[in-house]
GROMACS .gro file of C-alpha atoms in nm:
model
  479
    1MET     CA    1  -4.463   1.960 -10.381
    2PHE     CA    2  -4.620   1.692 -10.151
    3PHE     CA    3  -4.431   1.807  -9.843
    4THR     CA    4  -4.469   2.178  -9.921
    5TYR     CA    5  -4.845   2.144  -9.944
    6LEU     CA    6  -4.850   1.917  -9.641
    7ARG     CA    7  -4.661   2.169  -9.427
    8ARG     CA    8  -4.881   2.461  -9.540
    9GLU     CA    9  -5.205   2.275  -9.472
   10LEU     CA   10  -5.098   2.153  -9.127
   11ARG     CA   11  -4.997   2.505  -9.034
   12ARG     CA   12  -5.316   2.652  -9.165
   13ARG     CA   13  -5.533   2.400  -8.978
   14ARG     CA   14  -5.353   2.387  -8.644
   15LYS     CA   15  -5.658   2.363  -8.425
   16ALA     CA   16  -5.808   2.068  -8.618
   17ALA     CA   17  -5.470   1.890  -8.621
   18LEU     CA   18  -5.429   1.943  -8.250
   19VAL     CA   19  -5.777   1.803  -8.172
   20VAL     CA   20  -5.708   1.486  -8.377
   21ALA     CA   21  -5.357   1.445  -8.224
   22SER     CA   22  -5.487   1.499  -7.871
   23GLY     CA   23  -5.751   1.230  -7.905
   24LEU     CA   24  -5.493   0.980  -8.026
   25ALA     CA   25  -5.252   1.089  -7.754
   26LEU     CA   26  -5.505   1.020  -7.482
   27GLY     CA   27  -5.567   0.666  -7.604
   28ILE     CA   28  -5.198   0.590  -7.656
   29ALA     CA   29  -5.100   0.735  -7.311
   30LEU     CA   30  -5.362   0.519  -7.143
   31VAL     CA   31  -5.232   0.209  -7.325
   32ILE     CA   32  -4.877   0.283  -7.206
   33VAL     CA   33  -4.984   0.343  -6.841
   34VAL     CA   34  -5.197   0.029  -6.828
   35SER     CA   35  -4.924  -0.184  -6.993
   36SER     CA   36  -4.657  -0.045  -6.757
   37VAL     CA   37  -4.875  -0.100  -6.449
   38SER     CA   38  -4.954  -0.458  -6.563
   39SER     CA   39  -4.579  -0.518  -6.608
   40GLY     CA   40  -4.521  -0.384  -6.262
   41MET     CA   41  -4.792  -0.615  -6.125
   42SER     CA   42  -4.624  -0.912  -6.291
   43LYS     CA   43  -4.285  -0.823  -6.142
   44ALA     CA   44  -4.443  -0.772  -5.799
   45GLN     CA   45  -4.607  -1.114  -5.818
   46ASP     CA   46  -4.273  -1.265  -5.933
   47LYS     CA   47  -4.117  -1.118  -5.612
   48VAL     CA   48  -4.387  -1.277  -5.405
   49LEU     CA   49  -4.349  -1.615  -5.570
   50GLN     CA   50  -3.971  -1.586  -5.550
   51SER     CA   51  -4.001  -1.568  -5.172
   52LEU     CA   52  -4.204  -1.892  -5.188
   53TYR     CA   53  -4.002  -2.117  -5.401
   54GLY     CA   54  -3.667  -1.948  -5.481
   55LEU     CA   55  -3.491  -1.864  -5.800
   56GLY     CA   56  -3.435  -2.138  -6.052
   57THR     CA   57  -3.701  -2.367  -5.908
   58ASP     CA   58  -3.991  -2.432  -6.145
   59MET     CA   59  -4.179  -2.680  -5.929
   60THR     CA   60  -4.162  -2.884  -5.612
   61VAL     CA   61  -4.260  -3.247  -5.539
   62THR     CA   62  -4.387  -3.343  -5.196
   63LYS     CA   63  -4.561  -3.647  -5.056
   64ALA     CA   64  -4.933  -3.663  -5.132
   65ALA     CA   65  -5.155  -3.586  -4.831
   66ALA     CA   66  -5.287  -3.890  -4.659
   67ALA     CA   67  -5.659  -3.951  -4.675
   68PRO     CA   68  -5.858  -3.836  -4.374
   69GLY     CA   69  -5.853  -4.095  -4.102
   70ALA     CA   70  -5.572  -4.283  -4.268
   71GLY     CA   71  -5.327  -4.197  -3.992
   72GLY     CA   72  -5.312  -3.965  -3.695
   73THR     CA   73  -5.092  -3.665  -3.694
   74GLU     CA   74  -4.803  -3.695  -3.458
   75ARG     CA   75  -4.812  -3.452  -3.171
   76PRO     CA   76  -4.500  -3.323  -3.005
   77ARG     CA   77  -4.436  -3.467  -2.651
   78PHE     CA   78  -4.194  -3.319  -2.404
   79GLU     CA   79  -4.076  -3.523  -2.109
   80PHE     CA   80  -3.895  -3.390  -1.797
   81ASP     CA   81  -3.695  -3.580  -1.543
   82ALA     CA   82  -3.795  -3.533  -1.183
   83LYS     CA   83  -3.481  -3.458  -0.986
   84ASP     CA   84  -3.468  -3.348  -0.627
   85ASP     CA   85  -3.141  -3.165  -0.669
   86GLU     CA   86  -3.224  -2.988  -0.996
   87GLU     CA   87  -3.521  -2.763  -1.064
   88THR     CA   88  -3.413  -2.624  -1.406
   89GLN     CA   89  -3.544  -2.826  -1.697
   90SER     CA   90  -3.470  -2.799  -2.072
   91THR     CA   91  -3.570  -3.010  -2.363
   92ASP     CA   92  -3.626  -2.971  -2.730
   93ARG     CA   93  -3.787  -3.162  -3.015
   94VAL     CA   94  -3.701  -3.180  -3.378
   95MET     CA   95  -4.004  -3.239  -3.598
   96VAL     CA   96  -4.039  -3.282  -3.976
   97GLN     CA   97  -4.264  -3.016  -4.122
   98GLY     CA   98  -4.585  -3.180  -4.233
   99PHE     CA   99  -4.480  -3.508  -4.068
  100GLN     CA  100  -4.450  -3.670  -4.409
  101THR     CA  101  -4.134  -3.757  -4.599
  102LEU     CA  102  -4.029  -3.913  -4.930
  103ALA     CA  103  -3.748  -4.160  -4.988
  104ALA     CA  104  -3.430  -3.990  -5.099
  105SER     CA  105  -3.435  -4.209  -5.408
  106THR     CA  106  -3.736  -4.001  -5.522
  107VAL     CA  107  -3.493  -3.722  -5.609
  108THR     CA  108  -3.316  -3.947  -5.862
  109GLU     CA  109  -3.648  -4.078  -5.990
  110VAL     CA  110  -3.784  -3.726  -6.050
  111GLY     CA  111  -3.458  -3.608  -6.203
  112GLY     CA  112  -3.477  -3.886  -6.459
  113GLN     CA  113  -3.813  -3.763  -6.603
  114ASP     CA  114  -3.818  -3.625  -6.947
  115GLY     CA  115  -3.795  -3.242  -6.946
  116VAL     CA  116  -3.624  -3.223  -6.600
  117ALA     CA  117  -3.297  -3.036  -6.612
  118ASP     CA  118  -3.204  -3.093  -6.246
  119ALA     CA  119  -3.356  -3.199  -5.911
  120ALA     CA  120  -3.240  -3.159  -5.554
  121GLY     CA  121  -3.378  -3.281  -5.224
  122GLY     CA  122  -3.450  -3.080  -4.908
  123LEU     CA  123  -3.564  -3.148  -4.556
  124SER     CA  124  -3.778  -2.891  -4.371
  125LEU     CA  125  -3.773  -2.914  -3.995
  126THR     CA  126  -3.931  -2.736  -3.704
  127VAL     CA  127  -3.740  -2.723  -3.373
  128MET     CA  128  -3.931  -2.655  -3.051
  129LYS     CA  129  -3.731  -2.590  -2.742
  130VAL     CA  130  -3.889  -2.573  -2.392
  131ASP     CA  131  -3.667  -2.422  -2.125
  132GLY     CA  132  -3.766  -2.319  -1.771
  133GLN     CA  133  -3.790  -2.408  -1.403
  134PHE     CA  134  -4.013  -2.592  -1.163
  135ARG     CA  135  -4.044  -2.396  -0.835
  136ARG     CA  136  -4.096  -2.603  -0.518
  137GLY     CA  137  -4.375  -2.492  -0.285
  138GLU     CA  138  -4.331  -2.436   0.085
  139PHE     CA  139  -4.561  -2.599   0.339
  140THR     CA  140  -4.690  -2.364   0.600
  141GLN     CA  141  -4.829  -2.521   0.919
  142ASP     CA  142  -5.129  -2.373   1.088
  143GLU     CA  143  -5.029  -2.215   1.420
  144SER     CA  144  -5.319  -2.371   1.601
  145SER     CA  145  -5.234  -2.711   1.472
  146GLY     CA  146  -5.204  -2.976   1.747
  147GLN     CA  147  -5.392  -2.767   2.005
  148ASP     CA  148  -5.732  -2.911   1.940
  149GLY     CA  149  -5.862  -3.251   1.876
  150GLY     CA  150  -5.576  -3.450   2.043
  151PRO     CA  151  -5.236  -3.550   1.914
  152GLY     CA  152  -5.151  -3.482   1.555
  153GLY     CA  153  -5.368  -3.180   1.515
  154ARG     CA  154  -5.716  -3.059   1.493
  155GLY     CA  155  -5.980  -3.332   1.461
  156GLY     CA  156  -5.744  -3.611   1.552
  157THR     CA  157  -5.648  -3.689   1.193
  158GLY     CA  158  -5.285  -3.739   1.277
  159ARG     CA  159  -5.183  -3.481   1.005
  160PRO     CA  160  -5.073  -3.127   1.068
  161GLU     CA  161  -5.307  -2.867   0.928
  162GLY     CA  162  -5.161  -2.609   0.689
  163GLU     CA  163  -5.116  -2.526   0.321
  164VAL     CA  164  -4.851  -2.526   0.047
  165GLN     CA  165  -4.762  -2.177  -0.068
  166GLY     CA  166  -4.559  -2.073  -0.374
  167GLY     CA  167  -4.434  -2.329  -0.619
  168GLY     CA  168  -4.539  -2.377  -0.982
  169ALA     CA  169  -4.355  -2.371  -1.315
  170SER     CA  170  -4.226  -2.109  -1.557
  171PHE     CA  171  -4.123  -2.217  -1.904
  172ASP     CA  172  -4.033  -2.044  -2.228
  173VAL     CA  173  -4.112  -2.204  -2.563
  174ASP     CA  174  -3.894  -2.114  -2.859
  175SER     CA  175  -3.967  -2.241  -3.211
  176PHE     CA  176  -3.762  -2.194  -3.523
  177THR     CA  177  -3.732  -2.360  -3.865
  178VAL     CA  178  -3.431  -2.549  -4.008
  179SER     CA  179  -3.384  -2.633  -4.371
  180GLY     CA  180  -3.161  -2.922  -4.476
  181THR     CA  181  -2.996  -2.807  -4.801
  182ASP     CA  182  -2.825  -3.011  -5.071
  183VAL     CA  183  -2.491  -2.833  -5.071
  184THR     CA  184  -2.390  -2.993  -5.401
  185ARG     CA  185  -2.690  -2.830  -5.582
  186GLN     CA  186  -2.712  -2.484  -5.435
  187ASP     CA  187  -2.876  -2.343  -5.747
  188LEU     CA  188  -3.194  -2.524  -5.637
  189GLY     CA  189  -3.378  -2.518  -5.315
  190PRO     CA  190  -3.496  -2.276  -5.046
  191LEU     CA  191  -3.162  -2.091  -4.994
  192THR     CA  192  -3.187  -1.953  -5.351
  193SER     CA  193  -3.457  -1.710  -5.238
  194SER     CA  194  -3.203  -1.536  -5.012
  195GLY     CA  195  -2.868  -1.365  -5.082
  196ILE     CA  196  -2.554  -1.404  -4.877
  197THR     CA  197  -2.495  -1.067  -4.715
  198SER     CA  198  -2.208  -1.167  -4.484
  199GLY     CA  199  -1.964  -1.457  -4.486
  200ARG     CA  200  -2.012  -1.730  -4.743
  201THR     CA  201  -2.250  -2.001  -4.851
  202PHE     CA  202  -2.192  -2.374  -4.821
  203GLU     CA  203  -1.906  -2.546  -5.002
  204ALA     CA  204  -1.972  -2.860  -5.204
  205THR     CA  205  -1.748  -3.067  -4.974
  206GLU     CA  206  -1.949  -2.975  -4.661
  207THR     CA  207  -2.211  -3.245  -4.714
  208ASP     CA  208  -2.187  -3.361  -4.348
  209ALA     CA  209  -2.010  -3.065  -4.183
  210LYS     CA  210  -2.146  -2.887  -3.876
  211VAL     CA  211  -2.186  -2.548  -4.047
  212ALA     CA  212  -2.484  -2.327  -4.085
  213VAL     CA  213  -2.615  -2.027  -4.276
  214VAL     CA  214  -2.848  -1.815  -4.065
  215ASP     CA  215  -3.119  -1.576  -4.183
  216SER     CA  216  -3.034  -1.216  -4.099
  217ALA     CA  217  -3.366  -1.149  -3.922
  218TYR     CA  218  -3.329  -1.455  -3.698
  219ALA     CA  219  -2.961  -1.372  -3.639
  220GLY     CA  220  -3.057  -1.025  -3.518
  221GLU     CA  221  -3.336  -1.156  -3.295
  222LYS     CA  222  -3.108  -1.414  -3.129
  223GLU     CA  223  -2.796  -1.200  -3.143
  224LEU     CA  224  -2.604  -1.449  -3.357
  225ALA     CA  225  -2.293  -1.340  -3.536
  226LEU     CA  226  -2.069  -1.465  -3.817
  227GLY     CA  227  -1.820  -1.713  -3.673
  228GLY     CA  228  -2.032  -1.793  -3.372
  229LYS     CA  229  -2.242  -2.099  -3.312
  230VAL     CA  230  -2.612  -2.183  -3.337
  231THR     CA  231  -2.733  -2.480  -3.137
  232VAL     CA  232  -2.994  -2.720  -3.277
  233SER     CA  233  -3.104  -3.000  -3.053
  234GLY     CA  234  -2.789  -2.994  -2.854
  235THR     CA  235  -2.557  -2.986  -3.158
  236GLY     CA  236  -2.351  -2.675  -3.226
  237TYR     CA  237  -2.314  -2.541  -3.579
  238GLU     CA  238  -2.055  -2.283  -3.683
  239ILE     CA  239  -2.219  -1.989  -3.853
  240VAL     CA  240  -2.037  -1.939  -4.186
  241GLY     CA  241  -2.287  -1.709  -4.356
  242ILE     CA  242  -2.567  -1.462  -4.296
  243ALA     CA  243  -2.845  -1.462  -4.562
  244THR     CA  244  -3.111  -1.202  -4.627
  245ALA     CA  245  -3.436  -1.290  -4.807
  246ASP     CA  246  -3.470  -1.118  -5.142
  247SER     CA  247  -3.841  -1.061  -5.089
  248GLY     CA  248  -4.069  -1.137  -4.796
  249ASP     CA  249  -3.989  -1.395  -4.536
  250ALA     CA  250  -3.694  -1.632  -4.557
  251ALA     CA  251  -3.765  -1.999  -4.634
  252ALA     CA  252  -3.607  -2.092  -4.301
  253ASP     CA  253  -3.433  -1.947  -3.999
  254VAL     CA  254  -3.133  -2.178  -4.012
  255TYR     CA  255  -2.988  -2.366  -4.309
  256ILE     CA  256  -2.763  -2.670  -4.255
  257PRO     CA  257  -2.638  -2.950  -4.483
  258LEU     CA  258  -2.905  -3.201  -4.577
  259LYS     CA  259  -2.726  -3.497  -4.420
  260GLN     CA  260  -2.700  -3.317  -4.082
  261ALA     CA  261  -3.067  -3.232  -4.092
  262GLN     CA  262  -3.155  -3.595  -4.160
  263THR     CA  263  -2.940  -3.703  -3.863
  264LEU     CA  264  -3.110  -3.450  -3.630
  265ALA     CA  265  -3.457  -3.564  -3.731
  266GLY     CA  266  -3.371  -3.935  -3.739
  267THR     CA  267  -3.484  -3.950  -4.104
  268GLU     CA  268  -3.180  -4.087  -4.283
  269ASP     CA  269  -3.227  -4.115  -4.660
  270GLU     CA  270  -3.551  -3.914  -4.650
  271VAL     CA  271  -3.656  -3.574  -4.771
  272THR     CA  272  -3.968  -3.363  -4.748
  273THR     CA  273  -3.930  -3.179  -5.082
  274VAL     CA  274  -3.781  -3.233  -5.422
  275TYR     CA  275  -3.696  -2.902  -5.595
  276VAL     CA  276  -3.719  -2.937  -5.976
  277LYS     CA  277  -3.587  -2.725  -6.260
  278ALA     CA  278  -3.732  -2.785  -6.611
  279THR     CA  279  -3.525  -2.777  -6.929
  280ASP     CA  280  -3.771  -2.523  -7.077
  281SER     CA  281  -4.022  -2.298  -6.911
  282GLN     CA  282  -4.271  -2.392  -7.185
  283ARG     CA  283  -4.256  -2.755  -7.071
  284ILE     CA  284  -4.345  -2.706  -6.709
  285ASP     CA  285  -4.703  -2.833  -6.750
  286ALA     CA  286  -4.584  -3.143  -6.941
  287VAL     CA  287  -4.310  -3.215  -6.676
  288LYS     CA  288  -4.568  -3.179  -6.405
  289ALA     CA  289  -4.798  -3.433  -6.578
  290ALA     CA  290  -4.510  -3.672  -6.626
  291ILE     CA  291  -4.401  -3.661  -6.259
  292ARG     CA  292  -4.756  -3.717  -6.144
  293LYS     CA  293  -4.797  -4.014  -6.374
  294ASN     CA  294  -4.459  -4.182  -6.317
  295VAL     CA  295  -4.390  -4.101  -5.949
  296PRO     CA  296  -4.700  -4.207  -5.763
  297GLY     CA  297  -4.790  -4.086  -5.416
  298THR     CA  298  -4.657  -3.734  -5.479
  299THR     CA  299  -4.804  -3.384  -5.516
  300VAL     CA  300  -4.646  -3.153  -5.775
  301THR     CA  301  -4.674  -2.776  -5.719
  302THR     CA  302  -4.570  -2.519  -5.977
  303SER     CA  303  -4.533  -2.147  -5.956
  304ALA     CA  304  -4.859  -2.106  -6.144
  305ASP     CA  305  -5.030  -2.310  -5.870
  306LEU     CA  306  -4.884  -2.081  -5.604
  307ALA     CA  307  -4.989  -1.773  -5.801
  308ASP     CA  308  -5.350  -1.879  -5.751
  309THR     CA  309  -5.299  -1.865  -5.372
  310VAL     CA  310  -5.177  -1.501  -5.372
  311SER     CA  311  -5.460  -1.279  -5.250
  312GLY     CA  312  -5.488  -0.926  -5.115
  313SER     CA  313  -5.468  -0.588  -5.282
  314LEU     CA  314  -5.189  -0.711  -5.523
  315SER     CA  315  -5.426  -0.977  -5.659
  316THR     CA  316  -5.716  -0.731  -5.680
  317ALA     CA  317  -5.512  -0.465  -5.851
  318SER     CA  318  -5.365  -0.723  -6.092
  319ASP     CA  319  -5.714  -0.840  -6.189
  320LEU     CA  320  -5.823  -0.481  -6.247
  321ALA     CA  321  -5.522  -0.404  -6.460
  322ALA     CA  322  -5.565  -0.712  -6.663
  323GLY     CA  323  -5.940  -0.689  -6.694
  324VAL     CA  324  -6.089  -0.343  -6.651
  325GLY     CA  325  -5.769  -0.155  -6.747
  326THR     CA  326  -5.719  -0.347  -7.069
  327TRP     CA  327  -6.076  -0.312  -7.185
  328LEU     CA  328  -6.081   0.058  -7.088
  329SER     CA  329  -5.766   0.139  -7.280
  330ALA     CA  330  -5.896  -0.056  -7.582
  331ALA     CA  331  -6.230   0.130  -7.571
  332VAL     CA  332  -6.062   0.468  -7.542
  333LEU     CA  333  -5.819   0.384  -7.826
  334ILE     CA  334  -6.096   0.272  -8.058
  335ALA     CA  335  -6.300   0.581  -7.972
  336ALA     CA  336  -5.994   0.798  -8.044
  337PHE     CA  337  -5.944   0.628  -8.384
  338LEU     CA  338  -6.308   0.681  -8.470
  339VAL     CA  339  -6.305   1.047  -8.366
  340ALA     CA  340  -5.988   1.111  -8.560
  341GLY     CA  341  -6.143   0.947  -8.864
  342LEU     CA  342  -6.459   1.147  -8.835
  343LEU     CA  343  -6.283   1.476  -8.777
  344THR     CA  344  -6.056   1.414  -9.080
  345SER     CA  345  -6.356   1.325  -9.293
  346SER     CA  346  -6.533   1.638  -9.175
  347ALA     CA  347  -6.229   1.850  -9.258
  348VAL     CA  348  -6.224   1.701  -9.608
  349SER     CA  349  -6.592   1.800  -9.653
  350ARG     CA  350  -6.506   2.156  -9.566
  351ARG     CA  351  -6.230   2.146  -9.827
  352VAL     CA  352  -6.455   2.045 -10.119
  353ARG     CA  353  -6.376   2.356 -10.323
  354GLU     CA  354  -6.007   2.320 -10.262
  355PHE     CA  355  -5.989   1.953 -10.367
  356GLY     CA  356  -6.230   2.006 -10.654
  357THR     CA  357  -6.011   2.288 -10.788
  358LEU     CA  358  -5.694   2.075 -10.753
  359LYS     CA  359  -5.865   1.802 -10.953
  360ALA     CA  360  -5.969   2.055 -11.213
  361LEU     CA  361  -5.602   2.161 -11.240
  362GLY     CA  362  -5.504   1.799 -11.315
  363TRP     CA  363  -5.456   1.631 -10.975
  364LYS     CA  364  -5.555   1.264 -10.986
  365SER     CA  365  -5.786   1.114 -10.719
  366GLY     CA  366  -5.498   0.899 -10.592
  367ARG     CA  367  -5.276   1.208 -10.543
  368VAL     CA  368  -5.555   1.386 -10.348
  369THR     CA  369  -5.604   1.071 -10.139
  370ARG     CA  370  -5.231   1.040 -10.064
  371GLN     CA  371  -5.224   1.409  -9.960
  372VAL     CA  372  -5.506   1.353  -9.709
  373ILE     CA  373  -5.354   1.036  -9.575
  374GLY     CA  374  -5.015   1.210  -9.537
  375GLU     CA  375  -5.176   1.490  -9.334
  376ALA     CA  376  -5.357   1.236  -9.113
  377LEU     CA  377  -5.044   1.032  -9.068
  378VAL     CA  378  -4.849   1.331  -8.948
  379ASN     CA  379  -5.131   1.409  -8.706
  380GLY     CA  380  -5.110   1.052  -8.586
  381LEU     CA  381  -4.737   1.072  -8.529
  382ILE     CA  382  -4.777   1.403  -8.342
  383GLY     CA  383  -5.046   1.235  -8.129
  384GLY     CA  384  -4.814   0.935  -8.074
  385ALA     CA  385  -4.532   1.163  -7.957
  386LEU     CA  386  -4.767   1.343  -7.718
  387GLY     CA  387  -4.916   1.012  -7.601
  388ILE     CA  388  -4.578   0.855  -7.539
  389ALA     CA  389  -4.463   1.160  -7.341
  390ALA     CA  390  -4.787   1.161  -7.133
  391GLY     CA  391  -4.780   0.783  -7.086
  392VAL     CA  392  -4.416   0.776  -6.976
  393ALA     CA  393  -4.488   1.065  -6.740
  394GLY     CA  394  -4.786   0.875  -6.597
  395ALA     CA  395  -4.580   0.562  -6.545
  396TYR     CA  396  -4.302   0.759  -6.386
  397ALA     CA  397  -4.553   0.914  -6.145
  398VAL     CA  398  -4.676   0.568  -6.044
  399THR     CA  399  -4.317   0.455  -5.983
  400ALA     CA  400  -4.239   0.774  -5.790
  401VAL     CA  401  -4.541   0.734  -5.560
  402SER     CA  402  -4.477   0.352  -5.537
  403PRO     CA  403  -4.811   0.263  -5.382
  404THR     CA  404  -4.784  -0.025  -5.143
  405LEU     CA  405  -4.986  -0.342  -5.221
  406THR     CA  406  -5.032  -0.635  -4.984
  407ALA     CA  407  -5.002  -0.997  -5.087
  408GLN     CA  408  -5.135  -1.261  -4.857
  409LEU     CA  409  -4.974  -1.599  -4.913
  410GLY     CA  410  -5.120  -1.934  -4.842
  411SER     CA  411  -5.149  -2.270  -5.007
  412PRO     CA  412  -5.435  -2.516  -5.032
  413GLY     CA  413  -5.268  -2.727  -4.765
  414GLY     CA  414  -5.221  -2.427  -4.541
  415GLY     CA  415  -4.848  -2.389  -4.612
  416GLY     CA  416  -4.707  -2.064  -4.714
  417ARG     CA  417  -4.424  -2.183  -4.941
  418MET     CA  418  -4.325  -2.457  -5.177
  419GLY     CA  419  -4.161  -2.728  -4.980
  420GLY     CA  420  -4.362  -2.684  -4.660
  421GLY     CA  421  -4.536  -3.004  -4.741
  422PRO     CA  422  -4.902  -3.078  -4.789
  423GLY     CA  423  -4.948  -3.145  -4.424
  424SER     CA  424  -4.793  -2.832  -4.297
  425ARG     CA  425  -5.004  -2.570  -4.123
  426THR     CA  426  -4.797  -2.264  -4.166
  427ALA     CA  427  -4.999  -1.950  -4.096
  428ALA     CA  428  -5.077  -1.719  -4.386
  429ARG     CA  429  -4.812  -1.449  -4.438
  430THR     CA  430  -4.869  -1.096  -4.561
  431LEU     CA  431  -4.604  -0.915  -4.765
  432ASP     CA  432  -4.592  -0.548  -4.856
  433ILE     CA  433  -4.487  -0.490  -5.211
  434ALA     CA  434  -4.405  -0.147  -5.363
  435LEU     CA  435  -4.566  -0.112  -5.704
  436THR     CA  436  -4.360   0.019  -5.995
  437ALA     CA  437  -4.462   0.083  -6.359
  438PRO     CA  438  -4.158   0.014  -6.581
  439VAL     CA  439  -4.188   0.131  -6.945
  440SER     CA  440  -4.031  -0.121  -7.174
  441LEU     CA  441  -3.905  -0.071  -7.532
  442SER     CA  442  -4.175  -0.303  -7.662
  443THR     CA  443  -4.442  -0.079  -7.506
  444VAL     CA  444  -4.302   0.228  -7.678
  445LEU     CA  445  -4.287   0.045  -8.008
  446ILE     CA  446  -4.649  -0.061  -7.965
  447ALA     CA  447  -4.735   0.309  -7.901
  448VAL     CA  448  -4.559   0.413  -8.222
  449GLY     CA  449  -4.749   0.142  -8.410
  450LEU     CA  450  -5.077   0.265  -8.264
  451ALA     CA  451  -4.992   0.620  -8.368
  452VAL     CA  452  -4.926   0.512  -8.724
  453ALA     CA  453  -5.238   0.296  -8.726
  454GLY     CA  454  -5.446   0.591  -8.594
  455GLY     CA  455  -5.311   0.816  -8.871
  456LEU     CA  456  -5.387   0.554  -9.132
  457VAL     CA  457  -5.744   0.502  -8.998
  458ALA     CA  458  -5.812   0.878  -8.996
  459GLY     CA  459  -5.651   0.912  -9.335
  460GLY     CA  460  -5.860   0.622  -9.469
  461PHE     CA  461  -6.175   0.805  -9.372
  462GLY     CA  462  -6.063   1.132  -9.527
  463GLY     CA  463  -5.911   0.978  -9.835
  464TRP     CA  464  -6.225   0.782  -9.914
  465ARG     CA  465  -6.419   1.107  -9.886
  466ALA     CA  466  -6.174   1.299 -10.097
  467SER     CA  467  -6.162   1.036 -10.371
  468ARG     CA  468  -6.538   1.082 -10.425
  469LEU     CA  469  -6.511   1.457 -10.499
  470ARG     CA  470  -6.558   1.580 -10.859
  471PRO     CA  471  -6.426   1.902 -11.017
  472ALA     CA  472  -6.785   2.013 -11.083
  473ASP     CA  473  -6.836   2.037 -10.702
  474ALA     CA  474  -6.572   2.311 -10.684
  475LEU     CA  475  -6.732   2.510 -10.968
  476ARG     CA  476  -7.070   2.504 -10.789
  477ARG     CA  477  -6.914   2.649 -10.467
  478VAL     CA  478  -6.722   2.933 -10.637
  479ALA     CA  479  -6.891   3.254 -10.532
   0.00000   0.00000   0.00000
């Protein structure tokens, strides 16, 4: 009897049911779209941060920046030999990024802290190569020299008059970055932000081998190929792999074993960065506090710290989705619930004679209330189905369009990535990220829950109204 009466009433009051369902559908669809876009923003930001610190790395430890005036920053110097029989000059300089290093023992010290699952050291270098020629000038004597003023030339100075023509210098400056990688712990460090697209990665036994993995963009620019050699400060390294950054710029142009990097820079048993992986993502803040307390003279940077340095349209859109979008969807949903409740209550008021007659025939107030709530719940489920369909369609449209957002990366110290060191002055980088709006199962379940809640709210309004009706009201309205 319940379902028979329910089906008949919903069919008889299609327009009212459609209005209630449409209001709920609008609110639910907006919630799905906003939730999906927010999820897409989070994934886009994860891509940006991945390009900064790599997969598996929860935080990095670098040397604390020196106080202003505590020490001058080393400037690169290039010296050329003056040779009469050679005009071509070439020299290069290997410099530690940030000019500040930590003792290699810091890696062990950090790895021993409570909550640290693993730690690996890395050495970030910048190589500057100057290559070019000095061109000798030619002295051109004045044709009238020696004709006036006595011997030796005009004016009697004893020197021929003329000028030096031509000459000068032409030099090319090439700069690239080198990252010393701990080949025994390749699940940590800068190379984890790139994938090997050709060849192989380092082997654990190649701790001091002259091998290198080269970033694909740098390899294309310098026409480097797998199996060839890349020269760093006069030392040739066999290219065993080509890596491509998963998102944004690569952490370095060339990756070599850590020990080889230390030898090139003359910094044996020193590192610029300690890459840290926590035992639990929920303990990152506690691990950070422990390292800062127990390992003095260091700066600890987490992915959350780097997230604060991401600016641009990605950051703006993320703030809007988290702030304005969330409040807007909540406001629309609340309004939809209220409208559904008021419409249901109004419909009950127009059915006074019907419900009064049913009570006169023996229906209890509870049965009438359950009938009204059942109708409202079905309206809510219909609205939920329409809302889920509209929300999924909206999220799919966002993914299909894939609007491009920009993320400008920079750190308080001017570096663009974890591991650059507090003293580095890497220019800010801008990444283009395609926005997607993935719809998760949890979002759909939330939408179903909202549909049921909307039906119950509407039914609560109508049921309360129906429970107050008396059979006498029906008799008064009988014509």
